[in-house]
mmCIF file of C-alpha atoms in Angstrom:
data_model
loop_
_atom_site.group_PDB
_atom_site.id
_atom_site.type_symbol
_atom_site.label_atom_id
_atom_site.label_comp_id
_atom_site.label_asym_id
_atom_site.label_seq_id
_atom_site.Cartn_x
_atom_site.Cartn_y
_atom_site.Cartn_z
ATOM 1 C CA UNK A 1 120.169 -152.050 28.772
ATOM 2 C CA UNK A 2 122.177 -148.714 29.636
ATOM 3 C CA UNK A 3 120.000 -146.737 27.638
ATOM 4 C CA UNK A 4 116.869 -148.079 29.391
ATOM 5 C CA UNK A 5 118.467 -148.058 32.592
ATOM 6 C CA UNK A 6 119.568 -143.949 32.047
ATOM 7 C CA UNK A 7 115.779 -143.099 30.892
ATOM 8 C CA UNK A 8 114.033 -144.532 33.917
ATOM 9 C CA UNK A 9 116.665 -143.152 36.364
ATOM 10 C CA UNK A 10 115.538 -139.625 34.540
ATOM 11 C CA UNK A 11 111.914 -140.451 35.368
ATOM 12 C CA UNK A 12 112.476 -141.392 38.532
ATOM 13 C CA UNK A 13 114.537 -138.339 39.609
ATOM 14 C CA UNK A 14 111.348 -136.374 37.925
ATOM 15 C CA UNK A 15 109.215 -134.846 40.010
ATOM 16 C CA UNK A 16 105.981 -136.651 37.697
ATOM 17 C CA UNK A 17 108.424 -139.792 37.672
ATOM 18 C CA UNK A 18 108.450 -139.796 41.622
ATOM 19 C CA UNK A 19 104.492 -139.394 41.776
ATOM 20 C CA UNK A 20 104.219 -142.444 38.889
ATOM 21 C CA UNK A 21 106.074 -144.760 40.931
ATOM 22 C CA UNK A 22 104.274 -144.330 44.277
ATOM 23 C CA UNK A 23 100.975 -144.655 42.847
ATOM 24 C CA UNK A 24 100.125 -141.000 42.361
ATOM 25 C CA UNK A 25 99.612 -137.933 44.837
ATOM 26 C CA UNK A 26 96.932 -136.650 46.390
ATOM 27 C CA UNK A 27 94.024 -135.749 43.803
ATOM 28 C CA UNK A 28 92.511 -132.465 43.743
ATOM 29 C CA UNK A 29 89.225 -134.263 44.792
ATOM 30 C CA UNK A 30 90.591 -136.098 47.737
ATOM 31 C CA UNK A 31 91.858 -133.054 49.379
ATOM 32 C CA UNK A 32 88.737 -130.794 48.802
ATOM 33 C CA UNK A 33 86.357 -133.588 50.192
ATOM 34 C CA UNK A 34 88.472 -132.947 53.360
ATOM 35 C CA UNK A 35 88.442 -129.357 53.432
ATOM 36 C CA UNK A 36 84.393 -128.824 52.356
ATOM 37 C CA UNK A 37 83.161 -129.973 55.691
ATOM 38 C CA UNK A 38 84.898 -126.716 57.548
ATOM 39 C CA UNK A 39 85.360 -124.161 54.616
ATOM 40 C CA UNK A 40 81.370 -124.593 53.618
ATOM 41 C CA UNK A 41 79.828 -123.544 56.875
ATOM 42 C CA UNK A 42 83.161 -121.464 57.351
ATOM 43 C CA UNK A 43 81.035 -119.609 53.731
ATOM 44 C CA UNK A 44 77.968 -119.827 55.005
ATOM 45 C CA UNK A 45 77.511 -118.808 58.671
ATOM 46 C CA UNK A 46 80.814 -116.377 58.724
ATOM 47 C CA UNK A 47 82.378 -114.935 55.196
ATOM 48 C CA UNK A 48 78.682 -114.434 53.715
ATOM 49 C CA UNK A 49 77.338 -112.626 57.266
ATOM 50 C CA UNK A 50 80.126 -110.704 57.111
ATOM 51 C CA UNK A 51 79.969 -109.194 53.766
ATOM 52 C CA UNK A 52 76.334 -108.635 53.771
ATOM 53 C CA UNK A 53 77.194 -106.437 56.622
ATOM 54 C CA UNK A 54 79.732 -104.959 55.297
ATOM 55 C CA UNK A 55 77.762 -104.281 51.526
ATOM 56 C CA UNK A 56 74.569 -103.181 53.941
ATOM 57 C CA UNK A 57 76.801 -100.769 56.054
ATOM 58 C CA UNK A 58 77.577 -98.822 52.219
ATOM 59 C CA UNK A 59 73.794 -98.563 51.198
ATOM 60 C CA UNK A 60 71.449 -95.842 52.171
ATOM 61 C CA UNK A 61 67.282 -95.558 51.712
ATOM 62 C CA UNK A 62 66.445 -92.549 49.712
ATOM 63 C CA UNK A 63 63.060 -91.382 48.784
ATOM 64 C CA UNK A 64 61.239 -89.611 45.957
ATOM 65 C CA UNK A 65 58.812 -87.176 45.924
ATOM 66 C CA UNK A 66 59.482 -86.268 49.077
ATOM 67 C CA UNK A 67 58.598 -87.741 52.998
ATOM 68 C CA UNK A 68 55.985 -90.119 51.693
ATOM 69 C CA UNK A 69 57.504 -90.784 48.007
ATOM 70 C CA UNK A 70 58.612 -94.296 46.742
ATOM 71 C CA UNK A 71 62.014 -95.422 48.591
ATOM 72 C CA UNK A 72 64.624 -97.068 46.885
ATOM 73 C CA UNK A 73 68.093 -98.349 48.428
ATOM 74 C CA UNK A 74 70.979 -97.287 46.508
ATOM 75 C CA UNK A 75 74.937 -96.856 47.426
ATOM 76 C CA UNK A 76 75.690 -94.324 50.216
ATOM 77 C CA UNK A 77 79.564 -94.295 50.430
ATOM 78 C CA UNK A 78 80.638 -93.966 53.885
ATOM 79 C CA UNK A 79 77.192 -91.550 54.800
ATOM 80 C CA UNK A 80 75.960 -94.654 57.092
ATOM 81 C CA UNK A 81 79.431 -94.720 59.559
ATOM 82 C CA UNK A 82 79.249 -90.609 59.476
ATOM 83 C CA UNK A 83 75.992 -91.305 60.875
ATOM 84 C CA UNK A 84 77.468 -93.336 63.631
ATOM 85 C CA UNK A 85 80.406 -91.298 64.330
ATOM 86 C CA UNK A 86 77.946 -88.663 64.857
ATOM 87 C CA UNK A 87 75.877 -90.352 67.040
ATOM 88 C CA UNK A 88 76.189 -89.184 70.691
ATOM 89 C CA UNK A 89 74.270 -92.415 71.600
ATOM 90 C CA UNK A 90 77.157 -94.312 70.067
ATOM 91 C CA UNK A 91 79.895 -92.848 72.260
ATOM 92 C CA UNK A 92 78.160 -92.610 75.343
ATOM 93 C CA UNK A 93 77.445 -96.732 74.809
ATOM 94 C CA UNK A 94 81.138 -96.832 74.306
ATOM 95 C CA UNK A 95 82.536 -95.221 76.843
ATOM 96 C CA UNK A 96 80.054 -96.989 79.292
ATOM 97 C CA UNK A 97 81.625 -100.143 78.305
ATOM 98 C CA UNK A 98 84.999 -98.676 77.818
ATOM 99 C CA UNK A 99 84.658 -98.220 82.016
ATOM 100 C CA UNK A 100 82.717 -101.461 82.233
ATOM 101 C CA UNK A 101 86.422 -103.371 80.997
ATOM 102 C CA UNK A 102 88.230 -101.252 82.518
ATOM 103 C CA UNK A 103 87.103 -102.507 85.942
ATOM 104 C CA UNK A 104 85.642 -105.865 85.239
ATOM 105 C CA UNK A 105 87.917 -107.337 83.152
ATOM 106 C CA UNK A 106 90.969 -107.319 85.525
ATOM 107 C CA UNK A 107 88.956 -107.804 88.614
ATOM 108 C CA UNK A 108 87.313 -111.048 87.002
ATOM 109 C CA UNK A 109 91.042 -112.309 85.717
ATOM 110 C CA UNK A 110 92.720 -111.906 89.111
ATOM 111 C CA UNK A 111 89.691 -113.907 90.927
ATOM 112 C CA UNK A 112 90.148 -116.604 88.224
ATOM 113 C CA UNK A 113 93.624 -116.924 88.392
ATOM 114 C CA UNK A 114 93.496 -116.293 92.362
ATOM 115 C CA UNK A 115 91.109 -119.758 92.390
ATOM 116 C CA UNK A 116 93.743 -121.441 89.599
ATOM 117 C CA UNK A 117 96.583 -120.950 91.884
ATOM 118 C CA UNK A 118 94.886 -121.969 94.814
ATOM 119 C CA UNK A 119 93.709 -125.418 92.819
ATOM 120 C CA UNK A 120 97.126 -125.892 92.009
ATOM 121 C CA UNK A 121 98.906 -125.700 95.541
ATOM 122 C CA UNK A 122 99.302 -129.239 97.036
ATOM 123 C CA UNK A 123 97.870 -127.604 100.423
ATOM 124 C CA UNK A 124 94.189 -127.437 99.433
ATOM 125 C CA UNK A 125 91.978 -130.338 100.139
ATOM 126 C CA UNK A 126 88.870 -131.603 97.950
ATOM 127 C CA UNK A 127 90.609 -129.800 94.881
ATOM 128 C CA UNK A 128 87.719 -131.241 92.522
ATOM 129 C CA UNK A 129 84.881 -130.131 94.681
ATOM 130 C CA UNK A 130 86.572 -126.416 94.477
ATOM 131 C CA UNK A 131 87.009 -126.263 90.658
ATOM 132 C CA UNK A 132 83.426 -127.859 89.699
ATOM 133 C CA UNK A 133 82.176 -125.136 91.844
ATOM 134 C CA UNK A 134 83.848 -122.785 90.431
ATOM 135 C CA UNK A 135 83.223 -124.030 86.998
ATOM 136 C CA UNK A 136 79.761 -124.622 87.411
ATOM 137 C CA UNK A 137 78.341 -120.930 86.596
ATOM 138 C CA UNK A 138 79.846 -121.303 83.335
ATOM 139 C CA UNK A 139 77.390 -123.922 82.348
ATOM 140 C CA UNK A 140 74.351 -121.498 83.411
ATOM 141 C CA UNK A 141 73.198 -119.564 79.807
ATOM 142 C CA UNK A 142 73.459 -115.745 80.616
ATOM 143 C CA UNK A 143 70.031 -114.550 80.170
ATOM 144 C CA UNK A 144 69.309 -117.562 82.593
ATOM 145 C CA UNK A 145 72.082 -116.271 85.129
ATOM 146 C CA UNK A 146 70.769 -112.661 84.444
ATOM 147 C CA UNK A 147 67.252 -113.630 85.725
ATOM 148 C CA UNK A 148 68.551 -115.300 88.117
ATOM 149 C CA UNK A 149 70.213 -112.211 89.607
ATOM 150 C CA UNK A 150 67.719 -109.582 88.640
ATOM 151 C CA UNK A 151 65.532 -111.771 91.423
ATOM 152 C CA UNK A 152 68.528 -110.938 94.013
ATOM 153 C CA UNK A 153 69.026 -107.415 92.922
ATOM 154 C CA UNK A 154 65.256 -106.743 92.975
ATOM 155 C CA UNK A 155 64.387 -104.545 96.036
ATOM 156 C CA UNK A 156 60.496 -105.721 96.127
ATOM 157 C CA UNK A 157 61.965 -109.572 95.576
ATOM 158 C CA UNK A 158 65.671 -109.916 96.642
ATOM 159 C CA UNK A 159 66.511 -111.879 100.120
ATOM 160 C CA UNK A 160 69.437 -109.904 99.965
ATOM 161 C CA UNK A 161 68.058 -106.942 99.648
ATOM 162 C CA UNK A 162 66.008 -107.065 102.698
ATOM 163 C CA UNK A 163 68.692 -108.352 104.275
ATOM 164 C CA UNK A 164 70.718 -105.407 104.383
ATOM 165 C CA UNK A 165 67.744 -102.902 104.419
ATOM 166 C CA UNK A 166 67.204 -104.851 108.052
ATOM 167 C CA UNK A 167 71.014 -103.629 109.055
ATOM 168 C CA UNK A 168 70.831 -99.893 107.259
ATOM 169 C CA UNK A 169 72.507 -100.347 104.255
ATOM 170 C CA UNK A 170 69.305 -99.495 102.036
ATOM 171 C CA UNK A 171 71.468 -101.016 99.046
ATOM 172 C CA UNK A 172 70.076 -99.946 95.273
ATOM 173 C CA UNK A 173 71.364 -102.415 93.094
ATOM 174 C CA UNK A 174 69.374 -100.846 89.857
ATOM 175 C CA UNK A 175 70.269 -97.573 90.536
ATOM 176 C CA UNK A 176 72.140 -95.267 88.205
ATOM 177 C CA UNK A 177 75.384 -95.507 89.839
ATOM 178 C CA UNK A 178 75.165 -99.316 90.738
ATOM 179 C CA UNK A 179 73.553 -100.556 87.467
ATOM 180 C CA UNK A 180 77.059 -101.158 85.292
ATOM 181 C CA UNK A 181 78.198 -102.552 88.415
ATOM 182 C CA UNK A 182 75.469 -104.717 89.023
ATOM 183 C CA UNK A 183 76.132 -106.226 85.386
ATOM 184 C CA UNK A 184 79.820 -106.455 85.726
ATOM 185 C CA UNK A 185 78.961 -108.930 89.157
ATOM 186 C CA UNK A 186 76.573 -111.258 86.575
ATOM 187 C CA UNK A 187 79.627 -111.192 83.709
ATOM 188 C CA UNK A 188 81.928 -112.021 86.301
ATOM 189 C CA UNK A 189 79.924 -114.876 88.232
ATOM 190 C CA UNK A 190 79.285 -116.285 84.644
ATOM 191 C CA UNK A 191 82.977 -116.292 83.061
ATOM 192 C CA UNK A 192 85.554 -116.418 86.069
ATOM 193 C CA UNK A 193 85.180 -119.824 86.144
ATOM 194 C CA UNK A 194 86.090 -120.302 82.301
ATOM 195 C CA UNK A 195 89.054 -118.066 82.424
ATOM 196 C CA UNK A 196 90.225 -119.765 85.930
ATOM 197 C CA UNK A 197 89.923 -123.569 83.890
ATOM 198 C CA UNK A 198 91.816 -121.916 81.033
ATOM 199 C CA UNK A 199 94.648 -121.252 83.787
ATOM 200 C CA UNK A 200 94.290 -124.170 85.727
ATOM 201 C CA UNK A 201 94.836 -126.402 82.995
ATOM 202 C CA UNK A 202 98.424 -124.453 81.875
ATOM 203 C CA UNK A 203 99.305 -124.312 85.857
ATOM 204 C CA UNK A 204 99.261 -128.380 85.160
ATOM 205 C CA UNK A 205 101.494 -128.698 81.864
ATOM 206 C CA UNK A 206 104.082 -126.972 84.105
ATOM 207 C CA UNK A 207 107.071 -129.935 85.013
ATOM 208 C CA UNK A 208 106.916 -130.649 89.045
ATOM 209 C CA UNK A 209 110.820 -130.718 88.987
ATOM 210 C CA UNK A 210 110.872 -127.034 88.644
ATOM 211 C CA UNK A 211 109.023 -126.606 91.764
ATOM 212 C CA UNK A 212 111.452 -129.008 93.654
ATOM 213 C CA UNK A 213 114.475 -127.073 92.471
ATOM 214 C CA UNK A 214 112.767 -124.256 93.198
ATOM 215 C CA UNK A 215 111.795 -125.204 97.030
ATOM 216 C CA UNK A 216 115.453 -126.703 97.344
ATOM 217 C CA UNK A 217 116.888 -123.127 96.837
ATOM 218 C CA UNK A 218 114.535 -121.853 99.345
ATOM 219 C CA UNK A 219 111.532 -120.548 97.976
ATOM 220 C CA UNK A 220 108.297 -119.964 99.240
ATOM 221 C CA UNK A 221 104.986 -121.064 98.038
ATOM 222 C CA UNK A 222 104.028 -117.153 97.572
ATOM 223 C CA UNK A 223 107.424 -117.168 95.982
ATOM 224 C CA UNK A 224 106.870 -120.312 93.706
ATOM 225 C CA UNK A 225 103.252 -118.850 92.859
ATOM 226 C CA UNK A 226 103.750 -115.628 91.710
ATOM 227 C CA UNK A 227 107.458 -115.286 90.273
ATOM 228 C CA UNK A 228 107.446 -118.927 88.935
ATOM 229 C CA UNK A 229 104.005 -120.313 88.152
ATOM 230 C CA UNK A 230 102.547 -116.774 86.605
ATOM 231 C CA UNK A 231 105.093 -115.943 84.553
ATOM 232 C CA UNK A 232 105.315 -119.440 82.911
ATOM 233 C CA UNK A 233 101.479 -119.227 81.897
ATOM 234 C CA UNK A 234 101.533 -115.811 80.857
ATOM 235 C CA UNK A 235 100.102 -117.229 77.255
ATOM 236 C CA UNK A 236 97.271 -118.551 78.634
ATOM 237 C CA UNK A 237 96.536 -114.910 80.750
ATOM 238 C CA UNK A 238 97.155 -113.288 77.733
ATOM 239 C CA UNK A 239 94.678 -115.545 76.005
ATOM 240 C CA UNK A 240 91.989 -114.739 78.741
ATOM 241 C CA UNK A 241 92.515 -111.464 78.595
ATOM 242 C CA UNK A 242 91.872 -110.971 74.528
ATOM 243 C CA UNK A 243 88.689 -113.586 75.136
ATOM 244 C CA UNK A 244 87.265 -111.151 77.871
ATOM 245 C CA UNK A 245 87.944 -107.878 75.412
ATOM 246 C CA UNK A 246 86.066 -109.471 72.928
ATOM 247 C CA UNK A 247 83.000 -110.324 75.197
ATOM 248 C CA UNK A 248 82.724 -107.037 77.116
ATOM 249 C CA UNK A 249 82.211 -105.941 73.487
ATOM 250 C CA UNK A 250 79.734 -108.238 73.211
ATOM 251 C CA UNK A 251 77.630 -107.548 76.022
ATOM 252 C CA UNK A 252 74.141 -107.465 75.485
ATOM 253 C CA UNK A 253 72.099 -110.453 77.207
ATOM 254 C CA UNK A 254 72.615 -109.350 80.664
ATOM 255 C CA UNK A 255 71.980 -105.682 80.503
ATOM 256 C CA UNK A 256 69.065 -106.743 78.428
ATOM 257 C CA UNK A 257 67.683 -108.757 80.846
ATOM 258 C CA UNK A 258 67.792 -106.296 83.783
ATOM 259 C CA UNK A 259 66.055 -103.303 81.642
ATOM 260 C CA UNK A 260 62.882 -105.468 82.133
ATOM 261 C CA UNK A 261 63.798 -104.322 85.897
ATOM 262 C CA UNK A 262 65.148 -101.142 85.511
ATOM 263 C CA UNK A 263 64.865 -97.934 84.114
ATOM 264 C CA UNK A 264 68.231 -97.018 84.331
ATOM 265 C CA UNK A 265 69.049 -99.547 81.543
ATOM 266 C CA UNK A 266 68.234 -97.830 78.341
ATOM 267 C CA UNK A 267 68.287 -99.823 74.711
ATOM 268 C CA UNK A 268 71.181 -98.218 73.626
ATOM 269 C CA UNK A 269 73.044 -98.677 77.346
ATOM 270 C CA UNK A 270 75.893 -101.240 74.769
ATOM 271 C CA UNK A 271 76.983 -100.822 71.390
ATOM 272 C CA UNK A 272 75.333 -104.351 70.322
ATOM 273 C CA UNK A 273 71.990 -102.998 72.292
ATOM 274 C CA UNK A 274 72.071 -99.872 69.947
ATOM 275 C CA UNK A 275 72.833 -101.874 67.332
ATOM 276 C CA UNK A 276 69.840 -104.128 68.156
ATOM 277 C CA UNK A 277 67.642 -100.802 68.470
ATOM 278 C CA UNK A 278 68.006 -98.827 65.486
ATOM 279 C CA UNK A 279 67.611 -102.609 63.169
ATOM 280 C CA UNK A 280 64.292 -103.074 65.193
ATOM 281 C CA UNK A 281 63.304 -99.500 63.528
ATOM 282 C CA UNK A 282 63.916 -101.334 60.253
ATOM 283 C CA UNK A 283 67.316 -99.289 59.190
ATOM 284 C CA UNK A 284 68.964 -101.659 58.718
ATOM 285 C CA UNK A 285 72.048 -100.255 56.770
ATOM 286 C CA UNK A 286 72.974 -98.096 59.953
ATOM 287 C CA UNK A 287 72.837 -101.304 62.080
ATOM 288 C CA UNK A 288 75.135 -103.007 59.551
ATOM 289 C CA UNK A 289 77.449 -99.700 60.042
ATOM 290 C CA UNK A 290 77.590 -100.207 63.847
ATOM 291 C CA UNK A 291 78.007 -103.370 63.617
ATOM 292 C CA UNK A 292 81.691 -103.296 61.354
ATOM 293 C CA UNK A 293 82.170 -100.207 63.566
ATOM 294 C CA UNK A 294 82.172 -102.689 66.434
ATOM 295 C CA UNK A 295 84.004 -105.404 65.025
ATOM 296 C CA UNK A 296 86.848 -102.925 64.061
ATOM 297 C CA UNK A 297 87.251 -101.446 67.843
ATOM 298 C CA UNK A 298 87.016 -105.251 68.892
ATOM 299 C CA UNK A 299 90.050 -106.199 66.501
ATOM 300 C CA UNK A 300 91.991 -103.267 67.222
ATOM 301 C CA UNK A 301 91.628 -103.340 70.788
ATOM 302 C CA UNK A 302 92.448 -107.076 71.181
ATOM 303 C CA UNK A 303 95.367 -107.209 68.224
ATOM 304 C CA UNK A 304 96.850 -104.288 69.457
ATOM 305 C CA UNK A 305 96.973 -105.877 73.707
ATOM 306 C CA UNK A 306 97.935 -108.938 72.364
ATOM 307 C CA UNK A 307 101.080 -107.665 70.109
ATOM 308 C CA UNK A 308 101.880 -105.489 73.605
ATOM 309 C CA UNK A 309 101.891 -107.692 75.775
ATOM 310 C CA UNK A 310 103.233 -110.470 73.677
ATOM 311 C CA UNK A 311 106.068 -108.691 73.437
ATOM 312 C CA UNK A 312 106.572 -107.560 76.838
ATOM 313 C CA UNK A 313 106.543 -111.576 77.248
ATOM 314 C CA UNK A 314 109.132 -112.232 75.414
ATOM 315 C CA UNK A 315 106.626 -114.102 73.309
#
């Protein structure tokens, strides 16, 4: 009986003795059933994209026998992203939307967090009505809120435009001066709303007691507002801030929408419109290479704000 008694306490203090005796772990199968339904389309719709681009981007068309010879497609090296740090077109879209974030970005993020606060204060009234409305132009598609607009900005069909012609302002919302800004007002009616819901909802998770203790020592609601409540949701500003990065390097519906109106809009006026442009000629492998170019000034640019300013947080 010892001797029996000694083995089993050996398999039991095994690590295969411990699985034995509660029935077995977790089979290869089990987990994998669980994981297929995300890592499949995860495969499909995302790794797989990506690498095409990325194998495209390293390919280049050559021809022989000259201009009108047979063409092949063989590797290129890095020929196809010389190309596009070459490209004058390139840069020019770049800094155009470099100046676009610049301005936009912040502007929209301060009106959103502005409308956040406000929701949040116990003096507003009909706080539901207020954040639908605000939330509402959110749920408008953007080439939808772009035609939309392009009706107000147009000078032979805009209400608005008449409307200050009739007082002297003889506004020119397509112009070549107002056109980025024209764009930037559609990005920011569309998104301010998301961004402000983003900040809303962290303005709620924060405990009522610290606004009590905080009113009991004497503070203001300006006070309570911008030294208590903004600080505490700095994450979730943070968070906006890397989402809007991303999309102003995403732009394309809106601007594409208004070249139907305007001349000023060209098809390379945003890195994803160029990109768009020179695959409609059919090269693709250059597309591919502004495309990772793109996605690697995305990455860098939001990374690199969110390590900052994470650790100007103290996050």
């Amino acid at each position: 009986m010892t001797d029996i008694a000694t083995r089993a306490s050996r398999v039991v203090a095994s690590p295969g003795g411990r699985r034995r005796l509660n029935g077995g772990g977790p089979r290869a199968g089990t987990i994998f059933a669980f994981v297929i339904p995300f890592f499949l389309p995860f495969v499909l719709f995302y790794l797989a994209p990506v690498g095409y681009a990325l194998w495209q981007s390293v390919r280049v068309v050559r021809r022989t026998g000259g201009q009108y010879g047979t063409s092949y497609t063989t590797f290129g090296g890095f020929e196809q992203y010389t190309k596009v740090f070459q490209n004058d077109e390139f840069w020019s879209s770049v800094g155009r939307i470099g100046l676009f974030g610049i301005v936009q970005v912040p502007v929209m993020l301060f009106v959103a967090l502005t409308i956040a606060l406000l929701l949040d204060t116990p003096l507003l009234r009909l706080k539901s009505v207020f954040r639908i409305t605000a939330f509402m132009p959110y749920a408008v598609p953007g080439v939808i809120a772009a035609i939309m607009w392009s009706y107000l900005y147009s000078p032979q069909l805009s209400p608005v435009v008449d409307l200050l012609n009739g007082i002297g302002l003889k506004p020119d919302f397509l112009g070549p001066g107002a056109v980025l800004w024209s764009v930037a007002n559609i990005s920011t009616w569309l998104w301010t709303g998301y961004n402000m819901l983003i900040m809303f909802s962290a303005l709620q998770s924060i405990p009522q007691e610290l606004y009590e203790a905080a009113k009991l020592d004497g503070a203001s609601n300006w006070t309570i507002a911008w030294q208590i409540k903004v600080p505490i949701i700095a994450p979730s500003i943070i968070l906006t801030t890397v989402f809007s990065i991303i999309g102003t390097l995403q732009l394309y519906a809106e601007p594409a929408v208004l070249r139907q109106i305007s001349s000023n809009i060209s098809s390379t006026f945003t890195p994803n419109m160029l990109a768009y442009a020179v695959a409609s000629g059919n090269n693709y492998q250059q597309a591919a290479a502004i495309s990772v170019v793109i996605a690697v000034i995305t990455f860098v640019l939001s990374f690199g704000f969110m390590r900052l300013t994470s650790k100007r947080a103290g996050l």
